[in-house]
Amino acid sequence: MKQVKVFLNEKDIPRQWYNLAADLPTPLLPPLGPDGKPVSPDMLAPVFPMNLIEQEVSSKRWIDIPEEVLDILYRWRPAPLRRAVYLERFLGTPARIYYKDESTSPPGSHKPNTAVPQAWYNKQFGIKRLTTETGAGQWGSALAFACKLIGLECKVFMVRISFDQKPFRKTMMQVWDAKCIVSPSNETNAGRKVLKEMPDTPGSLGIAISEAIEAAVTDPTGQTRYSLGSVLNHVLLHQTIIGLEAKKQLKMAGEKLPDVVIGCAGGGSNFAGLSFPFVADKINGANIKIIPVEPTACPTMTRGPFAYDFGDTACTTPLLAMHTLGHAFIPPPIHAGGLRYHGMAPLVCQGIVEGLLEPRAYHQLVSYEAALTWARTEGFIPAPETSQAIAAVIDEAKKAKEEGKEKVILFNYSGHGLMDLSGYDAYLSGKLTDYELPEAELKKYTKDLEKLPKAEMRKTGKW
Ligand SMILES: Cc1ncc(COP(=O)(O)O)c(C=O)c1O
């Protein structure tokens, strides 16, 4: 039998995170304030603790992982690298398909890789309480888990559509002692305004982010901060432990570098976590195809313009240079709830602009079909977000077969789908449909961007 699982010992866990900002051939455009001028770190201080702001703006290549953070991560890290031999056999592909199994964390996804350090740095800074938003519920439950272990209170604004689709995610948050509130809510000005204008809205991550930021910055004690589960540089930084482990494990499996690296991308964190250490190899000359995958219903990277935009609906965040569908975008209620964000991590977007990354979009039905093929060969039931990556993996494995090439494909198995069975139920009973964002909708939502500062597309032209 071929080796199907590669494990690292605790002693082999990476002890530093990798910061792509140090190696990007073209630097990121700075976040801008309401006056159109770059924001200074102290302007972010009401929202984030200074130790995380320092990471956000850091250009150091390697940043130490605190021992106390590692002590918590050991519960499931190093995470296994598995080889999908059963899928390979089914497809008859010469490709060797490896996946990093991030579904083994207690909340079931990659999200605690950043929830734990974020809670830890906040605690170090004297903060007592964190607020956040959650789409699919994976992030909210990850932060609830991290806050409980580290000793912080946690309040989560959960997008209404996911709250209805995934009731047990709320229970998980409660088990870890967090408060979970449906968004839009009556607890904040941002939520009340949306409810007044659109009482039946399914909600969006943009609205929930506005609520969570408002709840943090209006705490009169000053002991509450906000925590974001994706998009920002420090979040992507924490996730690079995935790719750094994978690199060691691929070597142990007798492979050199992968030919293809794939991850689904909502705000970009699991994709970046796996791929950025390999993007570094690509910058240094390696020939690797690196593919972030998104839904056609929320086509941020494949159809959204590269522009300065707010991270939230109420326009409270700094302006970030990114691919965006416009901050007012209300995505259709597809089941990949974690892939419904209007923007994308600036580091990922700069990688796209530079030509280092090749984004791709998949329909909902083909992703569920891929998920079923996976569950009926490999056995595990993937999260709907992860299924989007699997759809791309299957395409790449079929392509390798057509070309007769022994490619190494590596992807991020970002989470399990055991809390997402209502989506599978809808698919199996024929209730799901495909949805492609109509051009007129895209134009409507991106119109507001014309009033904001323009983002220059800078690239070296090497890729
Ligand atoms: C399992 C899973 N995969 C992927 C994502 C997308 O987020 P990101 O792009 O930050 O990895 C989510 C978000 O909730 C998720 O729950």
mmCIF file of N, CA and C in Angstrom, residues 341-391:
data_model
loop_
_atom_site.group_PDB
_atom_site.id
_atom_site.type_symbol
_atom_site.label_atom_id
_atom_site.label_comp_id
_atom_site.label_asym_id
_atom_site.label_seq_id
_atom_site.Cartn_x
_atom_site.Cartn_y
_atom_site.Cartn_z
ATOM 1 N N TYR A 341 -18.079 36.600 1.042
ATOM 2 C CA TYR A 341 -17.584 37.927 1.418
ATOM 3 C C TYR A 341 -17.340 38.767 0.162
ATOM 4 N N HIS A 342 -17.622 40.077 0.250
ATOM 5 C CA HIS A 342 -17.511 40.912 -0.949
ATOM 6 C C HIS A 342 -16.055 41.226 -1.342
ATOM 7 N N GLY A 343 -15.147 41.134 -0.375
ATOM 8 C CA GLY A 343 -13.759 41.493 -0.649
ATOM 9 C C GLY A 343 -12.848 40.283 -0.612
ATOM 10 N N MET A 344 -11.552 40.537 -0.595
ATOM 11 C CA MET A 344 -10.564 39.446 -0.558
ATOM 12 C C MET A 344 -9.286 40.005 0.064
ATOM 13 N N ALA A 345 -8.532 39.137 0.733
ATOM 14 C CA ALA A 345 -7.307 39.575 1.397
ATOM 15 C C ALA A 345 -6.410 40.379 0.451
ATOM 16 N N PRO A 346 -5.975 41.578 0.858
ATOM 17 C CA PRO A 346 -5.071 42.361 0.003
ATOM 18 C C PRO A 346 -3.815 41.594 -0.434
ATOM 19 N N LEU A 347 -3.261 40.749 0.442
ATOM 20 C CA LEU A 347 -2.059 39.987 0.043
ATOM 21 C C LEU A 347 -2.375 39.018 -1.096
ATOM 22 N N VAL A 348 -3.552 38.385 -1.024
ATOM 23 C CA VAL A 348 -3.958 37.473 -2.107
ATOM 24 C C VAL A 348 -4.177 38.284 -3.382
ATOM 25 N N CYS A 349 -4.840 39.441 -3.237
ATOM 26 C CA CYS A 349 -5.153 40.257 -4.424
ATOM 27 C C CYS A 349 -3.883 40.768 -5.094
ATOM 28 N N GLN A 350 -2.892 41.167 -4.294
ATOM 29 C CA GLN A 350 -1.641 41.629 -4.905
ATOM 30 C C GLN A 350 -0.973 40.464 -5.647
ATOM 31 N N GLY A 351 -1.117 39.253 -5.103
ATOM 32 C CA GLY A 351 -0.602 38.052 -5.784
ATOM 33 C C GLY A 351 -1.303 37.820 -7.118
ATOM 34 N N ILE A 352 -2.594 38.142 -7.158
ATOM 35 C CA ILE A 352 -3.354 37.980 -8.414
ATOM 36 C C ILE A 352 -2.904 39.041 -9.421
ATOM 37 N N VAL A 353 -2.828 40.278 -8.943
ATOM 38 C CA VAL A 353 -2.412 41.382 -9.823
ATOM 39 C C VAL A 353 -1.021 41.082 -10.403
ATOM 40 N N GLU A 354 -0.154 40.533 -9.576
ATOM 41 C CA GLU A 354 1.223 40.232 -9.991
ATOM 42 C C GLU A 354 1.280 39.039 -10.947
ATOM 43 N N GLY A 355 0.201 38.250 -10.986
ATOM 44 C CA GLY A 355 0.174 37.089 -11.893
ATOM 45 C C GLY A 355 0.698 35.820 -11.240
ATOM 46 N N LEU A 356 0.949 35.875 -9.923
ATOM 47 C CA LEU A 356 1.456 34.690 -9.215
ATOM 48 C C LEU A 356 0.336 33.686 -8.946
ATOM 49 N N LEU A 357 -0.892 34.173 -8.858
ATOM 50 C CA LEU A 357 -2.044 33.327 -8.531
ATOM 51 C C LEU A 357 -3.042 33.350 -9.683
ATOM 52 N N GLU A 358 -3.725 32.215 -9.884
ATOM 53 C CA GLU A 358 -4.674 32.107 -11.009
ATOM 54 C C GLU A 358 -6.056 31.741 -10.499
ATOM 55 N N PRO A 359 -6.858 32.744 -10.099
ATOM 56 C CA PRO A 359 -8.155 32.435 -9.488
ATOM 57 C C PRO A 359 -9.138 31.797 -10.464
ATOM 58 N N ARG A 360 -10.075 31.060 -9.895
ATOM 59 C CA ARG A 360 -11.043 30.323 -10.682
ATOM 60 C C ARG A 360 -12.369 30.268 -9.922
ATOM 61 N N ALA A 361 -13.501 30.250 -10.647
ATOM 62 C CA ALA A 361 -14.805 30.183 -9.964
ATOM 63 C C ALA A 361 -15.556 28.924 -10.367
ATOM 64 N N TYR A 362 -16.275 28.339 -9.401
ATOM 65 C CA TYR A 362 -17.082 27.135 -9.665
ATOM 66 C C TYR A 362 -18.521 27.354 -9.220
ATOM 67 N N HIS A 363 -19.403 26.690 -9.936
ATOM 68 C CA HIS A 363 -20.811 26.708 -9.550
ATOM 69 C C HIS A 363 -21.046 25.832 -8.327
ATOM 70 N N GLN A 364 -22.162 26.091 -7.678
ATOM 71 C CA GLN A 364 -22.542 25.350 -6.473
ATOM 72 C C GLN A 364 -22.771 23.858 -6.768
ATOM 73 N N LEU A 365 -23.473 23.558 -7.879
ATOM 74 C CA LEU A 365 -23.834 22.155 -8.126
ATOM 75 C C LEU A 365 -22.611 21.294 -8.427
ATOM 76 N N VAL A 366 -21.687 21.815 -9.210
ATOM 77 C CA VAL A 366 -20.491 21.032 -9.540
ATOM 78 C C VAL A 366 -19.639 20.823 -8.271
ATOM 79 N N SER A 367 -19.712 21.774 -7.345
ATOM 80 C CA SER A 367 -18.962 21.633 -6.091
ATOM 81 C C SER A 367 -19.583 20.546 -5.215
ATOM 82 N N TYR A 368 -20.909 20.510 -5.160
ATOM 83 C CA TYR A 368 -21.555 19.433 -4.380
ATOM 84 C C TYR A 368 -21.299 18.069 -5.019
ATOM 85 N N GLU A 369 -21.315 18.051 -6.372
ATOM 86 C CA GLU A 369 -21.013 16.793 -7.082
ATOM 87 C C GLU A 369 -19.602 16.326 -6.696
ATOM 88 N N ALA A 370 -18.665 17.275 -6.659
ATOM 89 C CA ALA A 370 -17.281 16.953 -6.273
ATOM 90 C C ALA A 370 -17.237 16.449 -4.825
ATOM 91 N N ALA A 371 -18.029 17.105 -3.965
ATOM 92 C CA ALA A 371 -18.056 16.707 -2.541
ATOM 93 C C ALA A 371 -18.557 15.272 -2.410
ATOM 94 N N LEU A 372 -19.555 14.914 -3.200
ATOM 95 C CA LEU A 372 -20.083 13.552 -3.130
ATOM 96 C C LEU A 372 -19.083 12.534 -3.665
ATOM 97 N N THR A 373 -18.414 12.892 -4.762
ATOM 98 C CA THR A 373 -17.367 12.009 -5.297
ATOM 99 C C THR A 373 -16.310 11.778 -4.217
ATOM 100 N N TRP A 374 -15.955 12.855 -3.533
ATOM 101 C CA TRP A 374 -14.955 12.780 -2.454
ATOM 102 C C TRP A 374 -15.446 11.867 -1.321
ATOM 103 N N ALA A 375 -16.680 12.135 -0.856
ATOM 104 C CA ALA A 375 -17.217 11.379 0.289
ATOM 105 C C ALA A 375 -17.403 9.904 -0.070
ATOM 106 N N ARG A 376 -17.637 9.626 -1.364
ATOM 107 C CA ARG A 376 -17.884 8.240 -1.771
ATOM 108 C C ARG A 376 -16.598 7.513 -2.177
ATOM 109 N N THR A 377 -15.476 8.228 -2.176
ATOM 110 C CA THR A 377 -14.184 7.577 -2.435
ATOM 111 C C THR A 377 -13.297 7.698 -1.189
ATOM 112 N N GLU A 378 -13.001 8.916 -0.799
ATOM 113 C CA GLU A 378 -12.134 9.138 0.369
ATOM 114 C C GLU A 378 -12.877 8.873 1.679
ATOM 115 N N GLY A 379 -14.188 9.093 1.690
ATOM 116 C CA GLY A 379 -14.992 8.799 2.875
ATOM 117 C C GLY A 379 -15.400 10.008 3.685
ATOM 118 N N PHE A 380 -14.525 10.979 3.813
ATOM 119 C CA PHE A 380 -14.829 12.141 4.662
ATOM 120 C C PHE A 380 -15.832 13.069 3.968
ATOM 121 N N ILE A 381 -16.660 13.744 4.773
ATOM 122 C CA ILE A 381 -17.653 14.680 4.220
ATOM 123 C C ILE A 381 -17.111 16.108 4.362
ATOM 124 N N PRO A 382 -16.808 16.750 3.232
ATOM 125 C CA PRO A 382 -16.177 18.083 3.320
ATOM 126 C C PRO A 382 -17.168 19.206 3.586
ATOM 127 N N ALA A 383 -16.671 20.319 4.124
ATOM 128 C CA ALA A 383 -17.471 21.539 4.247
ATOM 129 C C ALA A 383 -17.809 22.025 2.836
ATOM 130 N N PRO A 384 -18.938 22.725 2.673
ATOM 131 C CA PRO A 384 -19.279 23.212 1.331
ATOM 132 C C PRO A 384 -18.205 24.136 0.753
ATOM 133 N N GLU A 385 -17.515 24.871 1.613
ATOM 134 C CA GLU A 385 -16.432 25.738 1.131
ATOM 135 C C GLU A 385 -15.314 24.878 0.541
ATOM 136 N N THR A 386 -14.930 23.854 1.302
ATOM 137 C CA THR A 386 -13.843 22.963 0.887
ATOM 138 C C THR A 386 -14.186 22.278 -0.444
ATOM 139 N N SER A 387 -15.483 22.010 -0.634
ATOM 140 C CA SER A 387 -15.917 21.306 -1.853
ATOM 141 C C SER A 387 -15.554 22.089 -3.104
ATOM 142 N N GLN A 388 -15.526 23.406 -2.983
ATOM 143 C CA GLN A 388 -15.150 24.235 -4.138
ATOM 144 C C GLN A 388 -13.706 23.938 -4.540
ATOM 145 N N ALA A 389 -12.860 23.753 -3.532
ATOM 146 C CA ALA A 389 -11.461 23.408 -3.822
ATOM 147 C C ALA A 389 -11.393 22.013 -4.446
ATOM 148 N N ILE A 390 -12.226 21.104 -3.937
ATOM 149 C CA ILE A 390 -12.197 19.722 -4.455
ATOM 150 C C ILE A 390 -12.623 19.697 -5.930
ATOM 151 N N ALA A 391 -13.586 20.556 -6.299
ATOM 152 C CA ALA A 391 -14.008 20.626 -7.707
ATOM 153 C C ALA A 391 -12.805 20.976 -8.592
#
